[in-house]
mmCIF file of C-alpha atoms and ligand atoms in Angstrom:
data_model
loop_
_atom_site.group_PDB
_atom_site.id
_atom_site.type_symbol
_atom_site.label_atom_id
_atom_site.label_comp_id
_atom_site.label_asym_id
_atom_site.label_seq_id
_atom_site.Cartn_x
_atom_site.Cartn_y
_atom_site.Cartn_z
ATOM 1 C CA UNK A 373 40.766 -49.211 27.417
ATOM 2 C CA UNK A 374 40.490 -52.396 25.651
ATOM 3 C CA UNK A 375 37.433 -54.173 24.597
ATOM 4 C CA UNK A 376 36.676 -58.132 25.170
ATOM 5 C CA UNK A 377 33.464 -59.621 23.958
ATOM 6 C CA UNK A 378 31.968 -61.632 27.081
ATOM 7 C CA UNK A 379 30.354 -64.517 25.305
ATOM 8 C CA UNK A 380 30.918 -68.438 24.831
ATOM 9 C CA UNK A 381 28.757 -67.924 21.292
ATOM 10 C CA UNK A 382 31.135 -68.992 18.422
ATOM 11 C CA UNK A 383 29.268 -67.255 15.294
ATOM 12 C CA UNK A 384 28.592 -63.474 17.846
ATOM 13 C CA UNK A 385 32.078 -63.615 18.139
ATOM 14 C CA UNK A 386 33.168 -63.978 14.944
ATOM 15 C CA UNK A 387 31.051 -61.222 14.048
ATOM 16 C CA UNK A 388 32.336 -59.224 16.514
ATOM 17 C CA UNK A 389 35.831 -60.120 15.852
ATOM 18 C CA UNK A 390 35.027 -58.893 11.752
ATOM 19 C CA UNK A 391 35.565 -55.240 13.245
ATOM 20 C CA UNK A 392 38.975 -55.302 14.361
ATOM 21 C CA UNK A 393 38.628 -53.888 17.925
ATOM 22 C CA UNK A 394 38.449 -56.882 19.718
ATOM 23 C CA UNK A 395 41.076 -57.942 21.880
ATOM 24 C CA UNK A 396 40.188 -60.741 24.015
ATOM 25 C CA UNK A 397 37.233 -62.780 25.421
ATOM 26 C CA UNK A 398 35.717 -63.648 28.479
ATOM 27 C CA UNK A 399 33.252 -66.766 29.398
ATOM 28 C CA UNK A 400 32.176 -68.503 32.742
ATOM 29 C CA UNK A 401 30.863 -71.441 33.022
ATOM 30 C CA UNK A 402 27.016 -70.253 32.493
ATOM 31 C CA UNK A 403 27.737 -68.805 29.409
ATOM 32 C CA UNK A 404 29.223 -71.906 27.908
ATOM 33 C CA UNK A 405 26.350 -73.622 29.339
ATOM 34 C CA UNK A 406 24.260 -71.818 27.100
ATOM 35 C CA UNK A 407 26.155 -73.066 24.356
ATOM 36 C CA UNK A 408 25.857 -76.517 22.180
ATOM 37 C CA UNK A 409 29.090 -78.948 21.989
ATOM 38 C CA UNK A 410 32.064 -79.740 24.318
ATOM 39 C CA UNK A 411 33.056 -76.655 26.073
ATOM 40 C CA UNK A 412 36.866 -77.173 25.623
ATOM 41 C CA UNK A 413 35.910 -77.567 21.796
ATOM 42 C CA UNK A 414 34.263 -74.226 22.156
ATOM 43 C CA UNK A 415 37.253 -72.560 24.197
ATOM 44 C CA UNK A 416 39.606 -73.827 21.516
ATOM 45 C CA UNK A 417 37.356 -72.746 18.897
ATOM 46 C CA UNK A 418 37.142 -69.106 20.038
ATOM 47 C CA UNK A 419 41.441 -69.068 20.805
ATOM 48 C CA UNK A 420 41.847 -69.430 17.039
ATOM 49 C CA UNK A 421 38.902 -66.986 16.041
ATOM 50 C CA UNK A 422 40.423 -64.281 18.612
ATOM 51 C CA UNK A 423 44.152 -63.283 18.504
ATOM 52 C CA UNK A 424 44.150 -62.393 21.826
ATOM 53 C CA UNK A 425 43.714 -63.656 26.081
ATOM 54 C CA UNK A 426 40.439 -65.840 26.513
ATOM 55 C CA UNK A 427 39.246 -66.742 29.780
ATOM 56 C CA UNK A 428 38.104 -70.195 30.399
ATOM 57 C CA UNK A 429 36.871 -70.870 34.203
ATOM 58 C CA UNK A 430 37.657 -73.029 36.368
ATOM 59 C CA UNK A 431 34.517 -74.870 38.329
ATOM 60 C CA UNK A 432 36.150 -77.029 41.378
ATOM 61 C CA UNK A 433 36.042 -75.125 44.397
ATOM 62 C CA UNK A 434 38.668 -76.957 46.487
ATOM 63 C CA UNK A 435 43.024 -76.022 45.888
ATOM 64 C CA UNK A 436 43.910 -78.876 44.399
ATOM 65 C CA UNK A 437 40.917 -79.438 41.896
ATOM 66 C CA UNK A 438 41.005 -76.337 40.968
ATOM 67 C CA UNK A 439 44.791 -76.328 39.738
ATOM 68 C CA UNK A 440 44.517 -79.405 37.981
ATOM 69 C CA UNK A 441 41.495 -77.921 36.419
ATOM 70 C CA UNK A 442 43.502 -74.657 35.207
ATOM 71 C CA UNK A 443 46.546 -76.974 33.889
ATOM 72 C CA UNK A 444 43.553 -78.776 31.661
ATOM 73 C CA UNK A 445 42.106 -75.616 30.652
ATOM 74 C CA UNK A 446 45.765 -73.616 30.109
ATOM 75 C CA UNK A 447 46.703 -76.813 27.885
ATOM 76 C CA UNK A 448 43.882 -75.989 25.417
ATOM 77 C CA UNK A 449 45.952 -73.142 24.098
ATOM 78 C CA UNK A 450 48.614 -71.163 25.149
ATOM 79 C CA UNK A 451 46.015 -67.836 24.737
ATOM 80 C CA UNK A 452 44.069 -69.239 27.977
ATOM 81 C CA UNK A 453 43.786 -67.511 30.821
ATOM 82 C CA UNK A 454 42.179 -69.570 33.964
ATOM 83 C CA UNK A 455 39.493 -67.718 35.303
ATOM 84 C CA UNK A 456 39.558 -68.480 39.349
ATOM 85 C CA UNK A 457 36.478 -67.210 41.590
ATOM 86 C CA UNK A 458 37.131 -65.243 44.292
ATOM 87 C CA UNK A 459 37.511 -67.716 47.885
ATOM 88 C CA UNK A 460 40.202 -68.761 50.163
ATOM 89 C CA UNK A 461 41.126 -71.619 48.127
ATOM 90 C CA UNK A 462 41.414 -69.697 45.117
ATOM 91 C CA UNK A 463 43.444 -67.295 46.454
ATOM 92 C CA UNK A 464 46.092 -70.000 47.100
ATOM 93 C CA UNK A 465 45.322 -71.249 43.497
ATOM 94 C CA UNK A 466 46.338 -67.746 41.764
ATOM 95 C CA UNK A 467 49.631 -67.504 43.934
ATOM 96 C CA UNK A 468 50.563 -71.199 42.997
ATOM 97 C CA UNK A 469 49.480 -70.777 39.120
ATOM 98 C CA UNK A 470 50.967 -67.711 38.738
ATOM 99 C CA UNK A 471 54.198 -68.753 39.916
ATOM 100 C CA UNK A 472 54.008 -70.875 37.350
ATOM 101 C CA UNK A 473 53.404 -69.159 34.474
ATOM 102 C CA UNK A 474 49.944 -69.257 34.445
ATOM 103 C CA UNK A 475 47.762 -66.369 33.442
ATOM 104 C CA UNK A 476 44.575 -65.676 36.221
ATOM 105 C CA UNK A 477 42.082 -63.996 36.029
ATOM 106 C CA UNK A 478 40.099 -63.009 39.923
ATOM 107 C CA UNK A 479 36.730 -63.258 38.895
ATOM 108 C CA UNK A 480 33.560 -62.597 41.080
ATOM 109 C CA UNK A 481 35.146 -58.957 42.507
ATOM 110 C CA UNK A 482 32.403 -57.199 44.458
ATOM 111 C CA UNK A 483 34.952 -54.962 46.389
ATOM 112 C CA UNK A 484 38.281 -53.145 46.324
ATOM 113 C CA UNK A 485 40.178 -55.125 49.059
ATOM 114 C CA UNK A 486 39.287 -58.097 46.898
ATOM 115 C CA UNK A 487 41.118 -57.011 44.199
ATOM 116 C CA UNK A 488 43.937 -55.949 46.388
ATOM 117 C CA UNK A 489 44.547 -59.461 47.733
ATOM 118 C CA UNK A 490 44.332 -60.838 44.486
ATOM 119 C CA UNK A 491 46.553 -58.782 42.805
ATOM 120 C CA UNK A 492 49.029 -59.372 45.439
ATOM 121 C CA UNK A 493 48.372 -63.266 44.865
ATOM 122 C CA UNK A 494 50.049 -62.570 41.242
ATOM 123 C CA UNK A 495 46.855 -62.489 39.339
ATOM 124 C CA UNK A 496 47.192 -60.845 35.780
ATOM 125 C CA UNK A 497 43.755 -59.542 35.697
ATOM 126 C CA UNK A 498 40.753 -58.656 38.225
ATOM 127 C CA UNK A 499 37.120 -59.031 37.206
ATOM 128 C CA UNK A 500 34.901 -56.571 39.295
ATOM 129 C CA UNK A 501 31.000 -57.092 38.470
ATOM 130 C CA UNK A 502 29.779 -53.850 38.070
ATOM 131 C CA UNK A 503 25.929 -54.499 36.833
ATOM 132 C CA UNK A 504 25.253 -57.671 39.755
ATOM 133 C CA UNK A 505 26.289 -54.635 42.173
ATOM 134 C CA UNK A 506 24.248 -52.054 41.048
ATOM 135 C CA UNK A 507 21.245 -54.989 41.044
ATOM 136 C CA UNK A 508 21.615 -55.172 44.699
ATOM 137 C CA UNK A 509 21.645 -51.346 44.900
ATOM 138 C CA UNK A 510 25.496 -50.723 45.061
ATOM 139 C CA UNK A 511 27.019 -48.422 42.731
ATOM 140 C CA UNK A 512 29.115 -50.641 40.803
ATOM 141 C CA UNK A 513 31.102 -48.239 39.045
ATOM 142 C CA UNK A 514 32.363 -46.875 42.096
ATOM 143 C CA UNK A 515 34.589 -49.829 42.993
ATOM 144 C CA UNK A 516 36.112 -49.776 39.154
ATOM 145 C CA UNK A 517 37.397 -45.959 40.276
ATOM 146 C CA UNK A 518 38.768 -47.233 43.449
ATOM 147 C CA UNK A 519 40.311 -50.248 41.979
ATOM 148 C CA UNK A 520 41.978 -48.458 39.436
ATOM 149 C CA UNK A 521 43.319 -45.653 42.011
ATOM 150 C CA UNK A 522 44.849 -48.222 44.506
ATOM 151 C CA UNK A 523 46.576 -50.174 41.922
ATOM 152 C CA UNK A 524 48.113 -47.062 40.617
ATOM 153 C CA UNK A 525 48.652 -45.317 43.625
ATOM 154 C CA UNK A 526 50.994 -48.800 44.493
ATOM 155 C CA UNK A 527 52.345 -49.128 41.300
ATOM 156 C CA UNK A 528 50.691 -52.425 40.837
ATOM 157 C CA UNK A 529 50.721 -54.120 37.091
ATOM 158 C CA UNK A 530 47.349 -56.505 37.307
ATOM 159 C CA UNK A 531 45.149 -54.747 35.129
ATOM 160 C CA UNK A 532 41.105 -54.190 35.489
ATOM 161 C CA UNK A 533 38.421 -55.769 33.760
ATOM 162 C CA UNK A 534 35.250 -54.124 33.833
ATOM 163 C CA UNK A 535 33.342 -57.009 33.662
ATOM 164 C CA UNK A 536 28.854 -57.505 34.404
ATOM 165 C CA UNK A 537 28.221 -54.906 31.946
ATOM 166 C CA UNK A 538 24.938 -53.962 30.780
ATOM 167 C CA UNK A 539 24.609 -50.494 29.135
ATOM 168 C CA UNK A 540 27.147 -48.224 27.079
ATOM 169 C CA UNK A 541 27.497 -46.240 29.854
ATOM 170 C CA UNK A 542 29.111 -48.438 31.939
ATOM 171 C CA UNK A 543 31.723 -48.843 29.418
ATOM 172 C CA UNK A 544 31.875 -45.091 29.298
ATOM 173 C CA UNK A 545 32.368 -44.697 33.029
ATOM 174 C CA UNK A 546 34.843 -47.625 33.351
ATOM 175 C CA UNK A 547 37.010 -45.683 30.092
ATOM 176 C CA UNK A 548 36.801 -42.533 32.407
ATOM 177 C CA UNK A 549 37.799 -44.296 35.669
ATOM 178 C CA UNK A 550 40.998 -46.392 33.802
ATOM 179 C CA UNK A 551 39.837 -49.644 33.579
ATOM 180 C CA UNK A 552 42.067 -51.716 31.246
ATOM 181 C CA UNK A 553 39.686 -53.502 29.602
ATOM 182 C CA UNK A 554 35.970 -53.725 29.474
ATOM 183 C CA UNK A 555 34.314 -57.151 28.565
ATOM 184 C CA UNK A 556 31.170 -56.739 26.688
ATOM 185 C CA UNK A 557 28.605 -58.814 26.192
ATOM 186 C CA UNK A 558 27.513 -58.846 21.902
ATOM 187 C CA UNK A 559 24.106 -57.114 22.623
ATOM 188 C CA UNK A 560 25.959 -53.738 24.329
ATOM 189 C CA UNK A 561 28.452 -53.162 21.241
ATOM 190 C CA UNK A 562 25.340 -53.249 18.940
ATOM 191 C CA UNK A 563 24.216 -50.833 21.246
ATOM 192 C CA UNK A 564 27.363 -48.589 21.434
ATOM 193 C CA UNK A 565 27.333 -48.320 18.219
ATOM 194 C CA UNK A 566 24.452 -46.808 17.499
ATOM 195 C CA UNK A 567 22.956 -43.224 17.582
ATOM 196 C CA UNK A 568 20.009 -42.102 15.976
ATOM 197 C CA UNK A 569 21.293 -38.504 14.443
ATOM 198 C CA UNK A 570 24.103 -40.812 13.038
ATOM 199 C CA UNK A 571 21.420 -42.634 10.798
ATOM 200 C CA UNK A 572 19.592 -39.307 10.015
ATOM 201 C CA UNK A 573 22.617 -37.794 8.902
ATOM 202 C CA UNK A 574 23.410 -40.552 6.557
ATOM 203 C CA UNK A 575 20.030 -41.027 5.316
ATOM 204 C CA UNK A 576 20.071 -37.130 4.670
ATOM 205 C CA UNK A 577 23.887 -36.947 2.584
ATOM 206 C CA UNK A 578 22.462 -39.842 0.477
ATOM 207 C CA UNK A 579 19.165 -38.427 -0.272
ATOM 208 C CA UNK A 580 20.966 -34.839 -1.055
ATOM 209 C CA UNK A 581 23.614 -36.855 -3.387
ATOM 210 C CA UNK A 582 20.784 -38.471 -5.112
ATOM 211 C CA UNK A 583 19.695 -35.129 -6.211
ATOM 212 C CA UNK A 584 22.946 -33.766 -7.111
ATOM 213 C CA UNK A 585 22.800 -32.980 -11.066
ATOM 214 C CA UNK A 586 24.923 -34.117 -13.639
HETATM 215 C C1 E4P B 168 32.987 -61.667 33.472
HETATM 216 O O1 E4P B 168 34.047 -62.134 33.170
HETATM 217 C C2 E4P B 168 31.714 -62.402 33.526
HETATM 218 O O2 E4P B 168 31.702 -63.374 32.511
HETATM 219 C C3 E4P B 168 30.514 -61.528 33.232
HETATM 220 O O3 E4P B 168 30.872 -60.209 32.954
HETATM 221 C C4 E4P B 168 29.380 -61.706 34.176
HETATM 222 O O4 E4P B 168 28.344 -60.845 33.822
HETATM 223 P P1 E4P B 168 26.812 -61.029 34.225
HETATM 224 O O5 E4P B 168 26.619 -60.407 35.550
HETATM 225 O O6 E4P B 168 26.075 -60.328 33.138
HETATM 226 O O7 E4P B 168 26.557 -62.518 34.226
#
């Protein structure tokens, strides 16, 4: 499984990008919102910090909007991926942009059949939101497994995003279950990375190396 950072923030993903795992980004409209300056600026910004697929979002809701909307945000760099919600319309939106060359990624997955339809629309990438399920008392996870076992079961290529992550063990899980990639928002790699009886034993081979004689 690969790891994306999900974040619009220029200087976490720099940071991020310093450790060598990173393979790609994610951001949606409400994370860019967050952010200060001219969200293409930002998008192009983060293509040339990360070697890798970034996914900028599209926000029109209607077919043809939204396709003129991906062409603007593909042209920012050829590392774009347009990031189309989940509706009718966009459903006609990944079939036409993928037949022309255009990376999508189905975001706003909540189910399995979802993805399905999706994938069959040509889309390079699904985005199921495991942590706004388990908010409403789903088990998010669970649709990652099933995901993953269709699209192998029918030998199909679009790979899975675990995406709406909010603890390390949701990037466990979604490792176990075969998700592709897991985008991770900058506050859960701190927290993967950490474990308290790695700091111990640290602290404890530099104190006993201290007191090593001569
Ligand atoms: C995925 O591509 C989305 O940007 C993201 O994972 C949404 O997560 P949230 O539910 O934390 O907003």
């Amino acid at each position: 499984m690969k790891f994306f950072v999900d974040s619009a923030n220029i200087e976490e993903i720099k940071k991020l990008n310093e450790w060598g795992i990173i393979s790609g980004v994610t951001t949606n409209p409400s994370l860019l919102s967050k952010e200060k300056g001219n969200p293409y600026d930002i998008l192009r910004q983060i293509c040339e910090i990360v070697k890798g697929p970034v996914s900028a979002e599209v926000t029109a809701v209607k077919f043809e909007e939204m396709v003129e909307e991906a062409h603007r945000l593909a042209d920012i760099h050829p590392n774009i991926v347009v990031k189309i919600p989940f509706i009718e319309d966009g459903i006609k939106a990944i079939k036409y942009l993928s037949e022309r060359g255009i990376s999508v990624n189905t975001t706003l997955i909540f189910n399995p059949i979802q993805a399905l339809i999706a994938a069959r629309a040509g889309a390079r990438y699904v985005s199921p939101f495991i942590g706004r399920l388990d908010d409403v008392g789903h088990d998010g996870l669970s649709i990652i497994k099933e995901i993953v076992e269709i699209f192998t079961i029918h030998e199909i290529e679009t790979e899975v995003i675990a995406a709406s992550i909010r603890h390390p063990r949701h990037v466990l899980m979604s490792a176990l279950y075969g998700a592709h990639i897991a985008t991770i928002p900058p506050n859960v790699f701190y927290q993967m990375i950490k474990h308290p009886l790695t700091d111990i034993g640290l602290q404890k081979f530099l104190e006993d190396w201290k007191k090593k004689e001569g």
